[in-house]
CSV table of C-alpha atoms and ligand atoms in Angstrom, one decimal:
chain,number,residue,atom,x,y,z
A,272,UNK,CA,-15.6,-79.8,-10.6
A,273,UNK,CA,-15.3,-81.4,-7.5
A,274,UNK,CA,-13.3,-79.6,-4.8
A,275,UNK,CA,-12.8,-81.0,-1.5
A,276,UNK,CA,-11.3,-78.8,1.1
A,277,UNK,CA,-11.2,-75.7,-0.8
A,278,UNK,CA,-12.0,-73.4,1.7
A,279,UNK,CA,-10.2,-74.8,4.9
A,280,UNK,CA,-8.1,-72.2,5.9
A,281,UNK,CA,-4.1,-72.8,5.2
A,282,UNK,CA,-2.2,-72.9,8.4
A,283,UNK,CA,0.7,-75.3,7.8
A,284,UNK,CA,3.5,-74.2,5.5
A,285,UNK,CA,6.4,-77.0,4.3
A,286,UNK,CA,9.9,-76.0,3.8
A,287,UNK,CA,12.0,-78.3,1.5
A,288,UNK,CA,15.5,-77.4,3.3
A,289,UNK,CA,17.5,-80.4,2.6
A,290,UNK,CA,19.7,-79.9,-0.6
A,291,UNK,CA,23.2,-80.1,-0.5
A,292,UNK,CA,23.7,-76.6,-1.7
A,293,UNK,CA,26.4,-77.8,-4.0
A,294,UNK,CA,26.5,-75.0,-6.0
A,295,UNK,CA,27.6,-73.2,-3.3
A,296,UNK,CA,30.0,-75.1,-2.4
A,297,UNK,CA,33.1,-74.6,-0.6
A,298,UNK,CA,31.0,-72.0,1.2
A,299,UNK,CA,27.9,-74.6,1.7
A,300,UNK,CA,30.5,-77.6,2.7
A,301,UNK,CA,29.2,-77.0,6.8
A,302,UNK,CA,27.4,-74.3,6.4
A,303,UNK,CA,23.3,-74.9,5.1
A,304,UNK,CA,22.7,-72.8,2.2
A,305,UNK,CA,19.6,-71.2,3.4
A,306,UNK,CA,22.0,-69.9,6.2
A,307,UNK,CA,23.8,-67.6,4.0
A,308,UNK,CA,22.7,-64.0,4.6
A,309,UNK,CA,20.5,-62.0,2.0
A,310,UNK,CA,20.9,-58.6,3.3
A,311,UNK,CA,20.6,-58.7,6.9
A,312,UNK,CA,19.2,-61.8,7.8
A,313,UNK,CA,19.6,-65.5,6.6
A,314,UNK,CA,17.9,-66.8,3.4
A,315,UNK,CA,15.4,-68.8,5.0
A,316,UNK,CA,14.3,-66.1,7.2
A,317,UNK,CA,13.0,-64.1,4.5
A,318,UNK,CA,10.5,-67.3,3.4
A,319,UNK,CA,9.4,-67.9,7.4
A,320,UNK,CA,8.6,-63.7,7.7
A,321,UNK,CA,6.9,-64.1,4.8
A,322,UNK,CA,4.7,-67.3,5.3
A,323,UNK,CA,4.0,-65.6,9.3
A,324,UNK,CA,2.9,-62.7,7.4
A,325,UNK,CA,0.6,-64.6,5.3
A,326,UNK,CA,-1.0,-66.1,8.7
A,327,UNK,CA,0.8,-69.4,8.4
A,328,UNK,CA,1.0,-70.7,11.9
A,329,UNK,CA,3.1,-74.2,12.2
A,330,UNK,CA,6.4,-74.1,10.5
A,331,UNK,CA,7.7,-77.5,8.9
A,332,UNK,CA,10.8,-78.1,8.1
A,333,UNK,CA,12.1,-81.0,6.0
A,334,UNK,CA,15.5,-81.2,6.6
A,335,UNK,CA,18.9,-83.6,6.9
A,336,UNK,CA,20.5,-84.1,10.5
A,337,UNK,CA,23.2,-82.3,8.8
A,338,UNK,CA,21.7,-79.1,9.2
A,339,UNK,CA,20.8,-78.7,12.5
A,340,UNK,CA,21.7,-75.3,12.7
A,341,UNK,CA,18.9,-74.2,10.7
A,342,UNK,CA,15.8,-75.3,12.8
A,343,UNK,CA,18.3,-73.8,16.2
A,344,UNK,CA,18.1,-70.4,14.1
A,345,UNK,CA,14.3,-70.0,14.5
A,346,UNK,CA,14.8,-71.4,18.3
A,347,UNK,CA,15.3,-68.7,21.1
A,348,UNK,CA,18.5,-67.7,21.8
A,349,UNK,CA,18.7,-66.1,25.6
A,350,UNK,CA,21.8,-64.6,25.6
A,351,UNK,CA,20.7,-62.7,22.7
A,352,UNK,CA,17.5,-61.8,23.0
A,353,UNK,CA,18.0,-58.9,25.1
A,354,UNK,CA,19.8,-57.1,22.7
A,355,UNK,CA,18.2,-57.1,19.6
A,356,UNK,CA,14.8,-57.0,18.9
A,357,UNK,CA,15.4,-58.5,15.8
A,358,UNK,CA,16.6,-61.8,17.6
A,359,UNK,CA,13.3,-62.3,19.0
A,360,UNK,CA,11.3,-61.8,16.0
A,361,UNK,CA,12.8,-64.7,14.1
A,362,UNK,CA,11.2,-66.9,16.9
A,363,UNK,CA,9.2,-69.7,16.1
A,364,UNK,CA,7.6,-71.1,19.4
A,365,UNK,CA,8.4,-74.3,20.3
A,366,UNK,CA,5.4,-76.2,19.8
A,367,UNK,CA,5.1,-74.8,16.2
A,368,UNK,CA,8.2,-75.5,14.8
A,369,UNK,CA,8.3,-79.2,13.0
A,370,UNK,CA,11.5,-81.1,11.8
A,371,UNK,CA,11.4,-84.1,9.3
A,372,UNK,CA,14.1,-85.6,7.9
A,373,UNK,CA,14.9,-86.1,4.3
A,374,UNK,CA,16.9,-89.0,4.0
A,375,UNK,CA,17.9,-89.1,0.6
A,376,UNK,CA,17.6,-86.1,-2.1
A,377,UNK,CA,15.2,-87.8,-4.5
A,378,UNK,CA,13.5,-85.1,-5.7
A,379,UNK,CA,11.3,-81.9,-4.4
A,380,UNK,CA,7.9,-84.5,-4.5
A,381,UNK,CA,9.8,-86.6,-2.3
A,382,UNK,CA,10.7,-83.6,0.3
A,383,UNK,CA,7.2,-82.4,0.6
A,384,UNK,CA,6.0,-86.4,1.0
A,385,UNK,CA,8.0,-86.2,4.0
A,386,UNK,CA,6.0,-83.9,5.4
A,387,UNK,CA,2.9,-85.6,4.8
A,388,UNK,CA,2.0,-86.6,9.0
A,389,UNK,CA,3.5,-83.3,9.8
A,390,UNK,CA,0.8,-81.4,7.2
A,391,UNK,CA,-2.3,-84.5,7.6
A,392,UNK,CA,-5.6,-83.9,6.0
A,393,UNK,CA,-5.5,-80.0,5.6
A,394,UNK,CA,-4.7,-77.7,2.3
A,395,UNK,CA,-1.1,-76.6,3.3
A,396,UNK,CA,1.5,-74.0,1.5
A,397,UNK,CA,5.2,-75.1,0.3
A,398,UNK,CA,7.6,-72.5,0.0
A,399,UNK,CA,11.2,-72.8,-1.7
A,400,UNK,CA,13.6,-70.4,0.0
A,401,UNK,CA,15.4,-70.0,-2.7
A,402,UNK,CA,12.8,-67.8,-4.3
A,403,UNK,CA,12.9,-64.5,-2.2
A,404,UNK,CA,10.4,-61.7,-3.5
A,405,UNK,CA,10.6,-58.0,-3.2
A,406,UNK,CA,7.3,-57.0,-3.3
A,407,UNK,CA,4.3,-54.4,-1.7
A,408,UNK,CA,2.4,-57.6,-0.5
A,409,UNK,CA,4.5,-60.6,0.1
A,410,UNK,CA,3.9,-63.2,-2.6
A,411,UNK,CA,2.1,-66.1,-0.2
A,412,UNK,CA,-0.5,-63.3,0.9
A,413,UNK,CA,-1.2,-62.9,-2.5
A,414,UNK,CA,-1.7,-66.3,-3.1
A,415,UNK,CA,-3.9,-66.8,0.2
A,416,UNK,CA,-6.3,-64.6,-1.5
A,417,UNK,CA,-6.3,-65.6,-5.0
A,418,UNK,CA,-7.1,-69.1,-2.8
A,419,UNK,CA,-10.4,-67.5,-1.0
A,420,UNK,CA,-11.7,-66.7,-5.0
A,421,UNK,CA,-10.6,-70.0,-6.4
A,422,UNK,CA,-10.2,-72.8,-3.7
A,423,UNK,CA,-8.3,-75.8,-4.4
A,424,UNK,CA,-4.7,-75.6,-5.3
A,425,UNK,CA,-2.3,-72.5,-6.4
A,426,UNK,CA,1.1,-71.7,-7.9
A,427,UNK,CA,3.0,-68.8,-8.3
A,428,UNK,CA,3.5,-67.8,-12.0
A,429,UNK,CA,6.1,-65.7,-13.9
A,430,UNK,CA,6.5,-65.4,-17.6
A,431,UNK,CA,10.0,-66.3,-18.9
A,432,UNK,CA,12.4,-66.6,-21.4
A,433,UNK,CA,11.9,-69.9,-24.1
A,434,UNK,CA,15.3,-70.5,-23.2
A,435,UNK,CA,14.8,-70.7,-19.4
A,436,UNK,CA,11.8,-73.3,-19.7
A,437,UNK,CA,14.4,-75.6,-19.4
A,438,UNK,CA,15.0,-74.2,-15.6
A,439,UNK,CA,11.0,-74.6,-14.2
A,440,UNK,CA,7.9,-76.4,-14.1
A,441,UNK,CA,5.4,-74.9,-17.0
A,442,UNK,CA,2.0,-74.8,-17.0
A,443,UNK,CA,0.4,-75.4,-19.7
A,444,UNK,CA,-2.9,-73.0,-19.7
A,445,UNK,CA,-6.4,-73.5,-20.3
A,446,UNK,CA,-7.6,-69.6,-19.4
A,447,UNK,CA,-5.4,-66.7,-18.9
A,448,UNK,CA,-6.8,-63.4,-17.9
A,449,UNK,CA,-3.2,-61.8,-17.3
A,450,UNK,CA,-3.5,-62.5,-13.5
A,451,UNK,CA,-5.0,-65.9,-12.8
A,452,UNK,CA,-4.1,-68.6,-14.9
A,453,UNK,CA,-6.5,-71.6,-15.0
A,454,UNK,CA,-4.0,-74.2,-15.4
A,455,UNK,CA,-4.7,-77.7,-18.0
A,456,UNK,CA,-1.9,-79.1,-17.2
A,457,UNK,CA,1.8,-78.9,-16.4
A,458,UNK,CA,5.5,-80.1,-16.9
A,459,UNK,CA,8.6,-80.4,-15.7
A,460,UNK,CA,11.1,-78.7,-16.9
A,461,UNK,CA,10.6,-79.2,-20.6
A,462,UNK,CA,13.1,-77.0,-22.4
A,463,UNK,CA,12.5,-74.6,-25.4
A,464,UNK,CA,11.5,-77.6,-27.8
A,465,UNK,CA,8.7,-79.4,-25.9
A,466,UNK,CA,7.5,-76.3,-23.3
A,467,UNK,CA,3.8,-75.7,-24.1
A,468,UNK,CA,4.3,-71.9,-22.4
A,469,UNK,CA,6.9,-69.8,-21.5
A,470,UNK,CA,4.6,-69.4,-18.0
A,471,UNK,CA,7.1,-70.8,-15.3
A,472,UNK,CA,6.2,-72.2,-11.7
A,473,UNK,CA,8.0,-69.9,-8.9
A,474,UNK,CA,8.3,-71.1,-5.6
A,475,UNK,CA,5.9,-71.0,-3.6
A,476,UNK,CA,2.3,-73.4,-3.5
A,477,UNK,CA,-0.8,-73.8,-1.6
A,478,UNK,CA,-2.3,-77.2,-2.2
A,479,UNK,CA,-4.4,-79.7,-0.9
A,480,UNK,CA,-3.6,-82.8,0.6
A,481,UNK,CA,-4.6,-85.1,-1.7
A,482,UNK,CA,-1.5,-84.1,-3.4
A,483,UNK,CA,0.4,-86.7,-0.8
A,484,UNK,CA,-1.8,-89.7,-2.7
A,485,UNK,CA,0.2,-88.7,-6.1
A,486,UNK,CA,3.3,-88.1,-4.4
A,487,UNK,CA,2.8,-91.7,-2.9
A,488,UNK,CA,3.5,-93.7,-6.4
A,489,UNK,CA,7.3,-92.1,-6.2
A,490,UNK,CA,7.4,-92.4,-9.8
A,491,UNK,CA,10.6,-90.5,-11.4
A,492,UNK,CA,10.6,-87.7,-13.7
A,493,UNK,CA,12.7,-85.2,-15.2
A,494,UNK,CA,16.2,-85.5,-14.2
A,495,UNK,CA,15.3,-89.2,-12.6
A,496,UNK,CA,13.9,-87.1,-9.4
A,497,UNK,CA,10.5,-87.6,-7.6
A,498,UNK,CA,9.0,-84.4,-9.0
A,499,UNK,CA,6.0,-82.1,-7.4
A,500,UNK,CA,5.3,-81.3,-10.4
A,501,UNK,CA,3.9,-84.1,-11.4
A,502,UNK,CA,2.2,-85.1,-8.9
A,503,UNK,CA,0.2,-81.6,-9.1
A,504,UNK,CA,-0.8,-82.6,-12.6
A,505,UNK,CA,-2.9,-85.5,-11.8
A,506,UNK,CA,-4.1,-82.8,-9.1
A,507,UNK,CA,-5.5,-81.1,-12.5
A,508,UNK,CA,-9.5,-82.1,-13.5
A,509,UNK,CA,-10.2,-83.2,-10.2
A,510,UNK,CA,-9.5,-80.2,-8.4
A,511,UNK,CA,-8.9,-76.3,-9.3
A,512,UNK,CA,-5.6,-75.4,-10.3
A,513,UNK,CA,-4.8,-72.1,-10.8
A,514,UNK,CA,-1.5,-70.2,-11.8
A,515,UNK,CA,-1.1,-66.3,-10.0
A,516,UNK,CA,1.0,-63.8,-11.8
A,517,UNK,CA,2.3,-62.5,-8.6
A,518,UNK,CA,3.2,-58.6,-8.3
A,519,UNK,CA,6.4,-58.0,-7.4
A,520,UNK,CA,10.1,-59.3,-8.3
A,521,UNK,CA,11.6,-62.5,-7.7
A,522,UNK,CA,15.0,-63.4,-7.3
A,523,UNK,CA,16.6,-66.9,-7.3
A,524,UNK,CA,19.1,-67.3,-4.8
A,525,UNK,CA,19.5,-71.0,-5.7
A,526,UNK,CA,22.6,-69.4,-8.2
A,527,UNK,CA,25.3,-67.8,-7.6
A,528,UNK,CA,24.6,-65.0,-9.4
A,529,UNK,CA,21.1,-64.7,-8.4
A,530,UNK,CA,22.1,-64.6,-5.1
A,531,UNK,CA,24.5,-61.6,-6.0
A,532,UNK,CA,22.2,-60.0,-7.5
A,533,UNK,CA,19.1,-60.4,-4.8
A,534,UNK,CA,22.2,-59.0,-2.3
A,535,UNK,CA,22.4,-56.1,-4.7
A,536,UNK,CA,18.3,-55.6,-4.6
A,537,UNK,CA,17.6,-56.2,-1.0
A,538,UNK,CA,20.4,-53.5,-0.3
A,539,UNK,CA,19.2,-50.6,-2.3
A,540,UNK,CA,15.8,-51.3,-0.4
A,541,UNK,CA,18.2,-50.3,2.5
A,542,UNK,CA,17.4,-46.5,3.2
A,543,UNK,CA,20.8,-46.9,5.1
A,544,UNK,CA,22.6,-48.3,2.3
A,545,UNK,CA,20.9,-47.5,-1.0
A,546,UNK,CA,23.2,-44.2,-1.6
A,547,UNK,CA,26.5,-46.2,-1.2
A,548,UNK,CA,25.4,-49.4,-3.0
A,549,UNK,CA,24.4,-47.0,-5.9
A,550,UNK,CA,28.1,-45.8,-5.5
A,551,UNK,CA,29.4,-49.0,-5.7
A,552,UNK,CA,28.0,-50.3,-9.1
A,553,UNK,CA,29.0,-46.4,-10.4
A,554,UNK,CA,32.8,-47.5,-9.6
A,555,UNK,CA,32.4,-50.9,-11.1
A,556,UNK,CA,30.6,-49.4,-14.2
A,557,UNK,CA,32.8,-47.1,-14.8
A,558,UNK,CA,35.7,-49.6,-14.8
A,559,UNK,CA,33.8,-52.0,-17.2
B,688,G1P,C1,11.8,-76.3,-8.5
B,688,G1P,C2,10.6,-76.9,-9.1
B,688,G1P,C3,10.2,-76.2,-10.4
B,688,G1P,C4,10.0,-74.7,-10.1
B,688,G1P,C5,11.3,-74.1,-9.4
B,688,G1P,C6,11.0,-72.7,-9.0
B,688,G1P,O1,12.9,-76.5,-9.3
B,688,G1P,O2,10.8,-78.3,-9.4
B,688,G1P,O3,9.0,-76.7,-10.9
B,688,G1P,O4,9.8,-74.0,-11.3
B,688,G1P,O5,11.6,-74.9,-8.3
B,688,G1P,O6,12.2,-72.1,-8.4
B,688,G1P,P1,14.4,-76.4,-8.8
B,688,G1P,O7,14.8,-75.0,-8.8
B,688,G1P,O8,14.5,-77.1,-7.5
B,688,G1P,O9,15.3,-77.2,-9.9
């Protein structure tokens, strides 16, 4: 199998930032979703500590002129910066921080085909804020060496409910050895009739260029969007594509309730908090 570019190291990470956060809506209506705070810090953070951590180096956002607040959170902030350490270590310098607009929502493909000049002829990661880990090694530095092994392109994996294949790209799987998932080929989306696994896509994606060739067509698919998905399938036969069963939890702040609940998660972590947070839901239970 032919695999260009497998082993250039992945330096560049893609952040599709430009919904409309509609289901959070009225609290989204000036505020960008990926603004809100999970735990301590913003949503977004979470996915650029954990891309840094995984040795990304140039940060690219693809964004709406809407939300300019949300590249200014990663910029430094001197009247701040001397009183919290923390301040400082959501900095991104200057000359690696990247904004692209996103003109119209068509689609996650679409998002990540803006990026295409920003990433150019390098295997890149994508990572979906929405999808916020707890986990002993941060899910992108698990895929970075899953990558070494296996070279081309990567997904995150999780096994879900038949019901829920109606909420993710599936692969559909060729090899399985309860980690690593040699992938045949994928869909978007498919729902419990149609899904050929109940092995979902999570998040976060290391993939080579190439990729910006499929993306190119703009052909629609599920819900009439410009899907990645897709695009990653025609990656499939000429490239590796492999699935990782990350360790770890994953929760979707994308819903309301997920968010909730990934508040409720990153707090217990909280030494500081986990004792009163564990009160909390007592109350609540008790009153059920
Ligand atoms: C996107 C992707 C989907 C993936 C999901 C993971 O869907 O299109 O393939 O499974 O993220 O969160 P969205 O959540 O944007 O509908």
């Amino acid at each position: 199998m032919s695999s260009t570019n497998d082993f250039k190291a992945v330096r560049k990470a893609v952040f599709p930032v430009a919904g409309l956060g509609t289901r959070f809506l009225p609290a989204t209506k000036v505020m960008p979703k990926e603004l809100l705070p999970l735990h301590d810090r913003p949503v977004i953070q979470h996915a650029v500590e954990e891309a840094r951590a995984a040795g990304i180096e140039e940060f690219i956002f693809v964004t709406t002129p809407r939300k300019e607040l949300l590249t200014k959170h990663f910029t430094p902030q001197p009247h701040l910066e001397k009183m919290l350490e923390d301040v400082q270590n959501c900095e991104i310098p200057k000359d690696k921080l990247f904004e692209t607009y996103q003109q119209d929502p068509l689609g996650l493909g679409h998002a990540v085909w803006c990026a295409k000049d920003l990433v150019g002829d390098e295997p890149f990661a994508v990572l979906l804020p929405d999808d916020v880990f707890i986990a002993e090694q941060n899910c992108l530095s698990q895929m970075m060496e899953a990558y070494e092994t296996h070279g081309g392109n990567i997904v995150a994996a999780m096994d879900v409910s038949k019901e829920d294949t109606a909420r993710y790209g599936i692969l559909d799987i060729k090899s399985d050895n309860g980690k690593i998932v040699e992938i045949k080929n994928m869909v978007e989306k498919p729902g419990p009739e149609k899904t050929p696994s109940n092995t979902a896509i999570i998040g976060r994606y290391i993939l080579q260029p190439t990729v910006f060739d499929h993306l190119a067509t703009f052909d629609k698919g599920a819900g009439g969007e410009i899907q990645l998905t897709d695009a990653m399938a025609r990656l499939i036969g000429n490239q590796p594509f492999h699935g990782l069963r990350f360790d770890g939890t994953r929760y979707d702040c994308g819903t309301r309730l997920g968010y909730i609940e990934a508040n409720i998660a990153f707090g217990l972590q909280d030494p500081d908090m986990n004792k009163d947070i564990r009160k909390i839901l007592e109350k609540y239970n008790a009153n059920a």
